[in-house]
Amino acid sequence: MSIPVPTVHSLGDVYSSDALSAQKGRYDQIRTAFASAFDGAVPDFYARAPGRVNLIGEHVDYSGYGVLPMAIAQDIVVAVAIAKTPGTQCTIANTNPKHAKFSFDGANIVIDTKKHHWGNYAMAGYKGITEALGLTSPRSLYLMVDGVIPAGAGLSSSSALVCCIALAVARGHDKVLTKLEFAEICTKCERYIGTEGGGMDQSISFMANQGAAMNIEFGPLRAFPVKLPDGAAFVVADSSVVSEKQVTAATNFNLRVVECRLSALLLAKLGGVQNWQEARTILRAQNALNASFDAMLALVSKHFHPHDYSLTELSGLFGLPESEIVSSFMSASTVEARSFRLFQRVSHVLQEASRTAQFKTVCDTAPDATTALAKLGQLMNDSHTSCRDLYECSCEELDDLTSICRQQGALGSRLTGAGWGGCCVSLVPSDKVDAFVANVKRLYFERKGIANGLIFASPPGCGAAIVASDAVSK
């Protein structure tokens, strides 16, 4: 992953052959929209970054554990032109008319996280990359965003936008970075908008390999291709419940991050680790204790209770004032929290991390495809149960959808992405995909009166790239 993000001169280098005609038409439309928005200007180049579906390993990346996502065909594309006149102004438009064009001073970016504006993610990508590159007086740029990743569906549309903007801005300043460097920078970018993720979404967007899922590990960041068994198809279906990360971060996503951090610290403290305050992730606590997954779960059962922990109780357990716990271990968006569900969160993370490792082992070593598919399906089903019951990040619609998927032939079905809405991913025998899709449409979307419900099978796609202008003009 120390290789640069590629520049391609053919759309066939990033899109499948059966999608080329549609993609050519799409890029033509982006170019037309760009000219309309920017007084006839022509893009100098395009950046694209894919969404992803996480096959297994949900809510474990920010606890230090590996994940197993793959890139999907749906992506964000940004057309870019460098202004001919000097200045630091950046203007961003969107092909979707509901997202208004806006401008900001690239040398002095202020992101108002209290206003849930679509451009916050774009500005976060811009701010993060210019700071990482030391661009104190960036060029004036014109950017046109086009996205076909459904927003709020758990397919990483927001992170793909951050990645794509960062890639576009770097290229607009003649900077060449490796896939690894972009992934690390973009993981930090989202913290400008109050999201405390662990880096899975940004890493797969840059590091994806065509035709393979990726086992992504952290500390240090690295990625390994994982060949999926023959006969396996992964079908994504949208519950049609929108999960807005910016809106619910404090009570959902970021609170889970804090609960996992507190769980790690408590495990280390009660386990006798001398420098327990440094064990801020569950993996660090596990390494400090030199314990297996089973041993860690045994420690959780011994030391943790299933009831919510109050800040007062944690103060006594840590031997620290409540104010120090808040200032040292909690985030700006969660400082008002006073109740923490630790037993359930740490139990999920440890079990899910173990399932992810098992998933990779099955892909690597299973003697035959039938055995492999059955084992992978069971791991996915167990993952959804854990997300629902221990991590409490599912919802009624996702539970209903995954149940229907299993009834209609999925060997495994689980929520994917942060949860609280969005999509599920199902493992389906490749020769049964058409019937599966038709039945899920009928039993879920039609019964709920959802028009144009999203469901699709996706092979593993490639990562981010710069698309040269000649690739579009051919």
mmCIF file of N, CA and C in Angstrom, residues 183-308:
data_model
loop_
_atom_site.group_PDB
_atom_site.id
_atom_site.type_symbol
_atom_site.label_atom_id
_atom_site.label_comp_id
_atom_site.label_asym_id
_atom_site.label_seq_id
_atom_site.Cartn_x
_atom_site.Cartn_y
_atom_site.Cartn_z
ATOM 1 N N ALA A 183 -5.199 7.284 3.253
ATOM 2 C CA ALA A 183 -6.096 6.642 4.209
ATOM 3 C C ALA A 183 -5.886 7.190 5.615
ATOM 4 N N GLU A 184 -4.642 7.360 6.007
ATOM 5 C CA GLU A 184 -4.358 7.860 7.353
ATOM 6 C C GLU A 184 -4.797 9.312 7.512
ATOM 7 N N ILE A 185 -4.576 10.126 6.496
ATOM 8 C CA ILE A 185 -4.992 11.533 6.569
ATOM 9 C C ILE A 185 -6.508 11.648 6.620
ATOM 10 N N CYS A 186 -7.183 10.890 5.764
ATOM 11 C CA CYS A 186 -8.640 11.022 5.677
ATOM 12 C C CYS A 186 -9.356 10.478 6.906
ATOM 13 N N THR A 187 -8.750 9.506 7.588
ATOM 14 C CA THR A 187 -9.324 9.039 8.850
ATOM 15 C C THR A 187 -9.400 10.191 9.848
ATOM 16 N N LYS A 188 -8.357 11.016 9.872
ATOM 17 C CA LYS A 188 -8.330 12.155 10.793
ATOM 18 C C LYS A 188 -9.262 13.270 10.334
ATOM 19 N N CYS A 189 -9.487 13.378 9.030
ATOM 20 C CA CYS A 189 -10.329 14.460 8.498
ATOM 21 C C CYS A 189 -11.713 14.471 9.133
ATOM 22 N N GLU A 190 -12.301 13.294 9.332
ATOM 23 C CA GLU A 190 -13.692 13.244 9.797
ATOM 24 C C GLU A 190 -13.847 13.745 11.226
ATOM 25 N N ARG A 191 -12.746 13.858 11.948
ATOM 26 C CA ARG A 191 -12.843 14.366 13.310
ATOM 27 C C ARG A 191 -13.172 15.852 13.327
ATOM 28 N N TYR A 192 -12.972 16.516 12.183
ATOM 29 C CA TYR A 192 -13.358 17.919 12.087
ATOM 30 C C TYR A 192 -14.872 18.091 12.119
ATOM 31 N N ILE A 193 -15.585 17.024 11.848
ATOM 32 C CA ILE A 193 -17.051 17.118 11.882
ATOM 33 C C ILE A 193 -17.633 16.278 13.012
ATOM 34 N N GLY A 194 -16.764 15.868 13.958
ATOM 35 C CA GLY A 194 -17.234 15.235 15.181
ATOM 36 C C GLY A 194 -17.476 13.746 15.119
ATOM 37 N N THR A 195 -16.964 13.073 14.081
ATOM 38 C CA THR A 195 -17.116 11.626 13.986
ATOM 39 C C THR A 195 -15.810 10.959 14.386
ATOM 40 N N GLU A 196 -15.875 10.023 15.341
ATOM 41 C CA GLU A 196 -14.673 9.412 15.879
ATOM 42 C C GLU A 196 -14.506 7.976 15.389
ATOM 43 N N GLY A 197 -14.446 7.802 14.089
ATOM 44 C CA GLY A 197 -14.306 6.464 13.520
ATOM 45 C C GLY A 197 -12.895 5.929 13.654
ATOM 46 N N GLY A 198 -12.740 4.669 13.259
ATOM 47 C CA GLY A 198 -11.450 4.017 13.421
ATOM 48 C C GLY A 198 -10.622 3.915 12.167
ATOM 49 N N GLY A 199 -11.187 4.218 11.001
ATOM 50 C CA GLY A 199 -10.401 4.226 9.787
ATOM 51 C C GLY A 199 -10.760 3.189 8.747
ATOM 52 N N MET A 200 -11.741 2.333 9.008
ATOM 53 C CA MET A 200 -12.100 1.311 8.029
ATOM 54 C C MET A 200 -12.566 1.930 6.709
ATOM 55 N N ASP A 201 -13.478 2.885 6.786
ATOM 56 C CA ASP A 201 -14.101 3.412 5.574
ATOM 57 C C ASP A 201 -13.077 4.078 4.660
ATOM 58 N N GLN A 202 -12.211 4.884 5.245
ATOM 59 C CA GLN A 202 -11.213 5.585 4.448
ATOM 60 C C GLN A 202 -10.175 4.609 3.891
ATOM 61 N N SER A 203 -9.818 3.606 4.687
ATOM 62 C CA SER A 203 -8.796 2.644 4.250
ATOM 63 C C SER A 203 -9.266 1.818 3.067
ATOM 64 N N ILE A 204 -10.485 1.316 3.112
ATOM 65 C CA ILE A 204 -10.952 0.486 2.004
ATOM 66 C C ILE A 204 -11.192 1.335 0.766
ATOM 67 N N SER A 205 -11.572 2.605 0.937
ATOM 68 C CA SER A 205 -11.805 3.465 -0.211
ATOM 69 C C SER A 205 -10.525 3.661 -1.023
ATOM 70 N N PHE A 206 -9.393 3.704 -0.361
ATOM 71 C CA PHE A 206 -8.119 3.870 -1.068
ATOM 72 C C PHE A 206 -7.428 2.543 -1.368
ATOM 73 N N MET A 207 -7.562 1.555 -0.492
ATOM 74 C CA MET A 207 -6.740 0.351 -0.576
ATOM 75 C C MET A 207 -7.425 -0.832 -1.247
ATOM 76 N N ALA A 208 -8.653 -0.682 -1.670
ATOM 77 C CA ALA A 208 -9.398 -1.808 -2.236
ATOM 78 C C ALA A 208 -8.695 -2.398 -3.453
ATOM 79 N N ASN A 209 -8.814 -3.710 -3.588
ATOM 80 C CA ASN A 209 -8.300 -4.440 -4.750
ATOM 81 C C ASN A 209 -9.468 -4.998 -5.544
ATOM 82 N N GLN A 210 -9.451 -4.827 -6.852
ATOM 83 C CA GLN A 210 -10.498 -5.399 -7.704
ATOM 84 C C GLN A 210 -10.551 -6.914 -7.497
ATOM 85 N N GLY A 211 -11.747 -7.421 -7.237
ATOM 86 C CA GLY A 211 -11.936 -8.857 -7.158
ATOM 87 C C GLY A 211 -11.651 -9.489 -5.819
ATOM 88 N N ALA A 212 -11.323 -8.688 -4.797
ATOM 89 C CA ALA A 212 -11.016 -9.257 -3.487
ATOM 90 C C ALA A 212 -11.579 -8.381 -2.381
ATOM 91 N N ALA A 213 -11.998 -9.029 -1.294
ATOM 92 C CA ALA A 213 -12.257 -8.274 -0.076
ATOM 93 C C ALA A 213 -10.897 -7.933 0.535
ATOM 94 N N MET A 214 -10.885 -7.084 1.543
ATOM 95 C CA MET A 214 -9.624 -6.692 2.159
ATOM 96 C C MET A 214 -9.705 -6.877 3.667
ATOM 97 N N ASN A 215 -8.700 -7.546 4.212
ATOM 98 C CA ASN A 215 -8.544 -7.602 5.661
ATOM 99 C C ASN A 215 -7.682 -6.394 6.055
ATOM 100 N N ILE A 216 -8.311 -5.423 6.692
ATOM 101 C CA ILE A 216 -7.607 -4.193 7.069
ATOM 102 C C ILE A 216 -7.324 -4.237 8.562
ATOM 103 N N GLU A 217 -6.067 -4.038 8.908
ATOM 104 C CA GLU A 217 -5.650 -4.033 10.305
ATOM 105 C C GLU A 217 -5.047 -2.679 10.644
ATOM 106 N N PHE A 218 -5.012 -2.390 11.935
ATOM 107 C CA PHE A 218 -4.623 -1.058 12.392
ATOM 108 C C PHE A 218 -3.491 -1.146 13.406
ATOM 109 N N GLY A 219 -2.723 -0.046 13.479
ATOM 110 C CA GLY A 219 -1.650 0.071 14.456
ATOM 111 C C GLY A 219 -0.468 -0.833 14.235
ATOM 112 N N PRO A 220 0.236 -0.773 13.111
ATOM 113 C CA PRO A 220 0.080 0.193 12.023
ATOM 114 C C PRO A 220 -0.971 -0.251 11.010
ATOM 115 N N LEU A 221 -1.438 0.711 10.217
ATOM 116 C CA LEU A 221 -2.426 0.437 9.187
ATOM 117 C C LEU A 221 -1.813 -0.411 8.073
ATOM 118 N N ARG A 222 -2.500 -1.498 7.720
ATOM 119 C CA ARG A 222 -2.059 -2.367 6.633
ATOM 120 C C ARG A 222 -3.273 -3.115 6.099
ATOM 121 N N ALA A 223 -3.157 -3.623 4.880
ATOM 122 C CA ALA A 223 -4.298 -4.281 4.243
ATOM 123 C C ALA A 223 -3.821 -5.487 3.445
ATOM 124 N N PHE A 224 -4.638 -6.566 3.480
ATOM 125 C CA PHE A 224 -4.296 -7.802 2.802
ATOM 126 C C PHE A 224 -5.509 -8.289 2.010
ATOM 127 N N PRO A 225 -5.326 -8.630 0.732
ATOM 128 C CA PRO A 225 -6.455 -9.155 -0.047
ATOM 129 C C PRO A 225 -6.935 -10.491 0.501
ATOM 130 N N VAL A 226 -8.235 -10.692 0.464
ATOM 131 C CA VAL A 226 -8.842 -11.956 0.896
ATOM 132 C C VAL A 226 -9.703 -12.471 -0.247
ATOM 133 N N LYS A 227 -9.349 -13.615 -0.782
ATOM 134 C CA LYS A 227 -10.129 -14.209 -1.865
ATOM 135 C C LYS A 227 -11.382 -14.851 -1.285
ATOM 136 N N LEU A 228 -12.523 -14.462 -1.813
ATOM 137 C CA LEU A 228 -13.789 -15.016 -1.343
ATOM 138 C C LEU A 228 -14.062 -16.349 -2.027
ATOM 139 N N PRO A 229 -14.772 -17.258 -1.368
ATOM 140 C CA PRO A 229 -15.001 -18.593 -1.941
ATOM 141 C C PRO A 229 -15.763 -18.545 -3.259
ATOM 142 N N ASP A 230 -15.497 -19.512 -4.113
ATOM 143 C CA ASP A 230 -16.261 -19.646 -5.351
ATOM 144 C C ASP A 230 -17.737 -19.862 -5.017
ATOM 145 N N GLY A 231 -18.589 -19.261 -5.816
ATOM 146 C CA GLY A 231 -20.026 -19.433 -5.609
ATOM 147 C C GLY A 231 -20.632 -18.475 -4.617
ATOM 148 N N ALA A 232 -19.808 -17.548 -4.078
ATOM 149 C CA ALA A 232 -20.314 -16.586 -3.096
ATOM 150 C C ALA A 232 -20.697 -15.282 -3.782
ATOM 151 N N ALA A 233 -21.898 -14.824 -3.521
ATOM 152 C CA ALA A 233 -22.325 -13.497 -3.963
ATOM 153 C C ALA A 233 -22.790 -12.727 -2.734
ATOM 154 N N PHE A 234 -22.449 -11.460 -2.683
ATOM 155 C CA PHE A 234 -22.876 -10.622 -1.565
ATOM 156 C C PHE A 234 -23.870 -9.597 -2.085
ATOM 157 N N VAL A 235 -25.071 -9.647 -1.515
ATOM 158 C CA VAL A 235 -26.174 -8.794 -1.962
ATOM 159 C C VAL A 235 -26.462 -7.755 -0.883
ATOM 160 N N VAL A 236 -26.484 -6.513 -1.292
ATOM 161 C CA VAL A 236 -26.744 -5.395 -0.387
ATOM 162 C C VAL A 236 -28.183 -4.942 -0.573
ATOM 163 N N ALA A 237 -28.892 -4.769 0.538
ATOM 164 C CA ALA A 237 -30.274 -4.290 0.493
ATOM 165 C C ALA A 237 -30.436 -3.163 1.504
ATOM 166 N N ASP A 238 -31.081 -2.101 1.085
ATOM 167 C CA ASP A 238 -31.258 -0.925 1.933
ATOM 168 C C ASP A 238 -32.578 -1.013 2.685
ATOM 169 N N SER A 239 -32.520 -0.874 3.990
ATOM 170 C CA SER A 239 -33.739 -0.913 4.802
ATOM 171 C C SER A 239 -34.627 0.303 4.559
ATOM 172 N N SER A 240 -34.075 1.327 3.913
ATOM 173 C CA SER A 240 -34.747 2.608 3.651
ATOM 174 C C SER A 240 -34.905 3.457 4.909
ATOM 175 N N VAL A 241 -34.265 3.044 5.998
ATOM 176 C CA VAL A 241 -34.186 3.885 7.190
ATOM 177 C C VAL A 241 -32.874 4.643 7.117
ATOM 178 N N VAL A 242 -32.948 5.960 7.046
ATOM 179 C CA VAL A 242 -31.745 6.775 6.892
ATOM 180 C C VAL A 242 -31.089 6.988 8.251
ATOM 181 N N SER A 243 -29.795 6.737 8.298
ATOM 182 C CA SER A 243 -29.019 6.967 9.516
ATOM 183 C C SER A 243 -28.052 8.107 9.259
ATOM 184 N N GLU A 244 -28.317 9.246 9.854
ATOM 185 C CA GLU A 244 -27.502 10.444 9.639
ATOM 186 C C GLU A 244 -26.409 10.510 10.699
ATOM 187 N N LYS A 245 -25.176 10.238 10.279
ATOM 188 C CA LYS A 245 -24.057 10.190 11.218
ATOM 189 C C LYS A 245 -23.853 11.518 11.947
ATOM 190 N N GLN A 246 -23.957 12.631 11.207
ATOM 191 C CA GLN A 246 -23.748 13.937 11.834
ATOM 192 C C GLN A 246 -24.790 14.210 12.906
ATOM 193 N N VAL A 247 -26.026 13.776 12.657
ATOM 194 C CA VAL A 247 -27.132 14.122 13.540
ATOM 195 C C VAL A 247 -27.116 13.295 14.818
ATOM 196 N N THR A 248 -26.785 12.001 14.703
ATOM 197 C CA THR A 248 -26.909 11.093 15.847
ATOM 198 C C THR A 248 -25.576 10.703 16.465
ATOM 199 N N ALA A 249 -24.494 11.346 16.048
ATOM 200 C CA ALA A 249 -23.162 10.921 16.508
ATOM 201 C C ALA A 249 -23.049 10.899 18.026
ATOM 202 N N ALA A 250 -23.541 11.928 18.694
ATOM 203 C CA ALA A 250 -23.332 12.042 20.135
ATOM 204 C C ALA A 250 -24.019 10.923 20.905
ATOM 205 N N THR A 251 -25.224 10.547 20.493
ATOM 206 C CA THR A 251 -25.986 9.546 21.245
ATOM 207 C C THR A 251 -25.776 8.128 20.742
ATOM 208 N N ASN A 252 -25.308 7.972 19.519
ATOM 209 C CA ASN A 252 -25.121 6.637 18.959
ATOM 210 C C ASN A 252 -23.642 6.318 18.773
ATOM 211 N N PHE A 253 -23.083 6.725 17.663
ATOM 212 C CA PHE A 253 -21.737 6.307 17.284
ATOM 213 C C PHE A 253 -20.681 6.736 18.300
ATOM 214 N N ASN A 254 -20.585 8.024 18.567
ATOM 215 C CA ASN A 254 -19.522 8.504 19.443
ATOM 216 C C ASN A 254 -19.668 7.990 20.872
ATOM 217 N N LEU A 255 -20.893 7.792 21.320
ATOM 218 C CA LEU A 255 -21.088 7.232 22.661
ATOM 219 C C LEU A 255 -20.549 5.809 22.726
ATOM 220 N N ARG A 256 -20.742 5.029 21.646
ATOM 221 C CA ARG A 256 -20.192 3.674 21.632
ATOM 222 C C ARG A 256 -18.660 3.709 21.675
ATOM 223 N N VAL A 257 -18.064 4.679 20.996
ATOM 224 C CA VAL A 257 -16.600 4.812 21.032
ATOM 225 C C VAL A 257 -16.130 5.040 22.465
ATOM 226 N N VAL A 258 -16.819 5.919 23.190
ATOM 227 C CA VAL A 258 -16.453 6.209 24.576
ATOM 228 C C VAL A 258 -16.682 4.990 25.457
ATOM 229 N N GLU A 259 -17.790 4.290 25.249
ATOM 230 C CA GLU A 259 -18.058 3.094 26.056
ATOM 231 C C GLU A 259 -16.976 2.033 25.845
ATOM 232 N N CYS A 260 -16.504 1.889 24.605
ATOM 233 C CA CYS A 260 -15.427 0.935 24.340
ATOM 234 C C CYS A 260 -14.123 1.395 24.987
ATOM 235 N N ARG A 261 -13.850 2.692 24.956
ATOM 236 C CA ARG A 261 -12.636 3.223 25.588
ATOM 237 C C ARG A 261 -12.673 2.999 27.096
ATOM 238 N N LEU A 262 -13.801 3.282 27.710
ATOM 239 C CA LEU A 262 -13.931 3.066 29.148
ATOM 240 C C LEU A 262 -13.817 1.583 29.494
ATOM 241 N N SER A 263 -14.363 0.726 28.642
ATOM 242 C CA SER A 263 -14.262 -0.722 28.867
ATOM 243 C C SER A 263 -12.808 -1.171 28.833
ATOM 244 N N ALA A 264 -12.055 -0.657 27.859
ATOM 245 C CA ALA A 264 -10.641 -1.024 27.733
ATOM 246 C C ALA A 264 -9.862 -0.588 28.968
ATOM 247 N N LEU A 265 -10.094 0.637 29.407
ATOM 248 C CA LEU A 265 -9.385 1.149 30.577
ATOM 249 C C LEU A 265 -9.739 0.356 31.831
ATOM 250 N N LEU A 266 -11.011 0.011 31.952
ATOM 251 C CA LEU A 266 -11.435 -0.740 33.131
ATOM 252 C C LEU A 266 -10.853 -2.152 33.126
ATOM 253 N N LEU A 267 -10.817 -2.788 31.968
ATOM 254 C CA LEU A 267 -10.195 -4.108 31.871
ATOM 255 C C LEU A 267 -8.731 -4.047 32.296
ATOM 256 N N ALA A 268 -8.027 -3.047 31.792
ATOM 257 C CA ALA A 268 -6.612 -2.916 32.131
ATOM 258 C C ALA A 268 -6.417 -2.622 33.619
ATOM 259 N N LYS A 269 -7.241 -1.740 34.164
ATOM 260 C CA LYS A 269 -7.129 -1.376 35.593
ATOM 261 C C LYS A 269 -7.409 -2.573 36.478
ATOM 262 N N LEU A 270 -8.514 -3.250 36.234
ATOM 263 C CA LEU A 270 -8.876 -4.393 37.078
ATOM 264 C C LEU A 270 -7.974 -5.591 36.822
ATOM 265 N N GLY A 271 -7.357 -5.632 35.636
ATOM 266 C CA GLY A 271 -6.429 -6.723 35.336
ATOM 267 C C GLY A 271 -5.031 -6.503 35.874
ATOM 268 N N GLY A 272 -4.807 -5.341 36.521
ATOM 269 C CA GLY A 272 -3.516 -5.096 37.148
ATOM 270 C C GLY A 272 -2.467 -4.494 36.248
ATOM 271 N N VAL A 273 -2.869 -3.916 35.114
ATOM 272 C CA VAL A 273 -1.902 -3.278 34.215
ATOM 273 C C VAL A 273 -1.421 -1.986 34.862
ATOM 274 N N GLN A 274 -0.097 -1.829 34.977
ATOM 275 C CA GLN A 274 0.454 -0.687 35.693
ATOM 276 C C GLN A 274 0.105 0.635 35.018
ATOM 277 N N ASN A 275 0.339 0.722 33.736
ATOM 278 C CA ASN A 275 0.029 1.950 32.993
ATOM 279 C C ASN A 275 -1.335 1.818 32.324
ATOM 280 N N TRP A 276 -2.344 1.550 33.116
ATOM 281 C CA TRP A 276 -3.662 1.237 32.576
ATOM 282 C C TRP A 276 -4.271 2.396 31.807
ATOM 283 N N GLN A 277 -3.902 3.629 32.112
ATOM 284 C CA GLN A 277 -4.502 4.767 31.427
ATOM 285 C C GLN A 277 -4.049 4.884 29.970
ATOM 286 N N GLU A 278 -3.022 4.133 29.587
ATOM 287 C CA GLU A 278 -2.568 4.121 28.204
ATOM 288 C C GLU A 278 -3.333 3.105 27.357
ATOM 289 N N ALA A 279 -4.092 2.234 27.997
ATOM 290 C CA ALA A 279 -4.839 1.190 27.277
ATOM 291 C C ALA A 279 -6.191 1.739 26.841
ATOM 292 N N ARG A 280 -6.174 2.641 25.855
ATOM 293 C CA ARG A 280 -7.381 3.358 25.461
ATOM 294 C C ARG A 280 -8.202 2.621 24.409
ATOM 295 N N THR A 281 -7.704 1.493 23.919
ATOM 296 C CA THR A 281 -8.507 0.634 23.047
ATOM 297 C C THR A 281 -8.537 -0.765 23.644
ATOM 298 N N ILE A 282 -9.530 -1.526 23.270
ATOM 299 C CA ILE A 282 -9.665 -2.883 23.824
ATOM 300 C C ILE A 282 -8.501 -3.761 23.372
ATOM 301 N N LEU A 283 -8.022 -3.557 22.140
ATOM 302 C CA LEU A 283 -6.864 -4.327 21.690
ATOM 303 C C LEU A 283 -5.628 -4.017 22.525
ATOM 304 N N ARG A 284 -5.424 -2.743 22.873
ATOM 305 C CA ARG A 284 -4.283 -2.409 23.731
ATOM 306 C C ARG A 284 -4.405 -3.081 25.080
ATOM 307 N N ALA A 285 -5.614 -3.108 25.623
ATOM 308 C CA ALA A 285 -5.818 -3.793 26.902
ATOM 309 C C ALA A 285 -5.525 -5.282 26.758
ATOM 310 N N GLN A 286 -5.984 -5.884 25.672
ATOM 311 C CA GLN A 286 -5.735 -7.304 25.450
ATOM 312 C C GLN A 286 -4.234 -7.585 25.338
ATOM 313 N N ASN A 287 -3.520 -6.738 24.608
ATOM 314 C CA ASN A 287 -2.077 -6.925 24.471
ATOM 315 C C ASN A 287 -1.364 -6.743 25.806
ATOM 316 N N ALA A 288 -1.814 -5.755 26.583
ATOM 317 C CA ALA A 288 -1.187 -5.510 27.886
ATOM 318 C C ALA A 288 -1.410 -6.683 28.838
ATOM 319 N N LEU A 289 -2.560 -7.316 28.708
ATOM 320 C CA LEU A 289 -2.889 -8.461 29.556
ATOM 321 C C LEU A 289 -2.375 -9.780 28.987
ATOM 322 N N ASN A 290 -1.909 -9.724 27.708
ATOM 323 C CA ASN A 290 -1.389 -10.924 27.039
ATOM 324 C C ASN A 290 -2.402 -12.067 27.115
ATOM 325 N N ALA A 291 -3.643 -11.763 26.732
ATOM 326 C CA ALA A 291 -4.747 -12.714 26.894
ATOM 327 C C ALA A 291 -5.383 -13.035 25.550
ATOM 328 N N SER A 292 -5.887 -14.244 25.415
ATOM 329 C CA SER A 292 -6.636 -14.656 24.223
ATOM 330 C C SER A 292 -8.029 -14.041 24.271
ATOM 331 N N PHE A 293 -8.780 -14.206 23.168
ATOM 332 C CA PHE A 293 -10.156 -13.720 23.161
ATOM 333 C C PHE A 293 -10.974 -14.403 24.256
ATOM 334 N N ASP A 294 -10.820 -15.708 24.397
ATOM 335 C CA ASP A 294 -11.577 -16.431 25.426
ATOM 336 C C ASP A 294 -11.200 -15.945 26.826
ATOM 337 N N ALA A 295 -9.914 -15.714 27.032
ATOM 338 C CA ALA A 295 -9.475 -15.234 28.344
ATOM 339 C C ALA A 295 -10.007 -13.824 28.614
ATOM 340 N N MET A 296 -10.049 -12.994 27.578
ATOM 341 C CA MET A 296 -10.587 -11.644 27.742
ATOM 342 C C MET A 296 -12.071 -11.680 28.085
ATOM 343 N N LEU A 297 -12.807 -12.551 27.407
ATOM 344 C CA LEU A 297 -14.244 -12.671 27.703
ATOM 345 C C LEU A 297 -14.468 -13.195 29.115
ATOM 346 N N ALA A 298 -13.563 -14.073 29.568
ATOM 347 C CA ALA A 298 -13.672 -14.566 30.939
ATOM 348 C C ALA A 298 -13.429 -13.435 31.940
ATOM 349 N N LEU A 299 -12.481 -12.544 31.635
ATOM 350 C CA LEU A 299 -12.228 -11.388 32.495
ATOM 351 C C LEU A 299 -13.438 -10.459 32.529
ATOM 352 N N VAL A 300 -14.069 -10.278 31.364
ATOM 353 C CA VAL A 300 -15.264 -9.446 31.308
ATOM 354 C C VAL A 300 -16.359 -10.036 32.182
ATOM 355 N N SER A 301 -16.580 -11.336 32.072
ATOM 356 C CA SER A 301 -17.613 -11.992 32.881
ATOM 357 C C SER A 301 -17.313 -11.886 34.376
ATOM 358 N N LYS A 302 -16.031 -11.917 34.721
ATOM 359 C CA LYS A 302 -15.635 -11.872 36.126
ATOM 360 C C LYS A 302 -15.751 -10.471 36.709
ATOM 361 N N HIS A 303 -15.333 -9.464 35.956
ATOM 362 C CA HIS A 303 -15.185 -8.116 36.512
ATOM 363 C C HIS A 303 -16.307 -7.152 36.164
ATOM 364 N N PHE A 304 -17.071 -7.406 35.089
ATOM 365 C CA PHE A 304 -18.084 -6.455 34.626
ATOM 366 C C PHE A 304 -19.478 -6.943 35.009
ATOM 367 N N HIS A 305 -20.372 -6.011 35.259
ATOM 368 C CA HIS A 305 -21.776 -6.356 35.479
ATOM 369 C C HIS A 305 -22.604 -5.862 34.292
ATOM 370 N N PRO A 306 -23.754 -6.477 34.025
ATOM 371 C CA PRO A 306 -24.539 -6.115 32.833
ATOM 372 C C PRO A 306 -25.355 -4.845 32.978
ATOM 373 N N HIS A 307 -25.386 -4.255 34.164
ATOM 374 C CA HIS A 307 -26.158 -3.021 34.360
ATOM 375 C C HIS A 307 -25.334 -1.818 33.908
ATOM 376 N N ASP A 308 -26.003 -0.733 33.640
ATOM 377 C CA ASP A 308 -25.301 0.472 33.229
ATOM 378 C C ASP A 308 -24.390 0.977 34.351
#
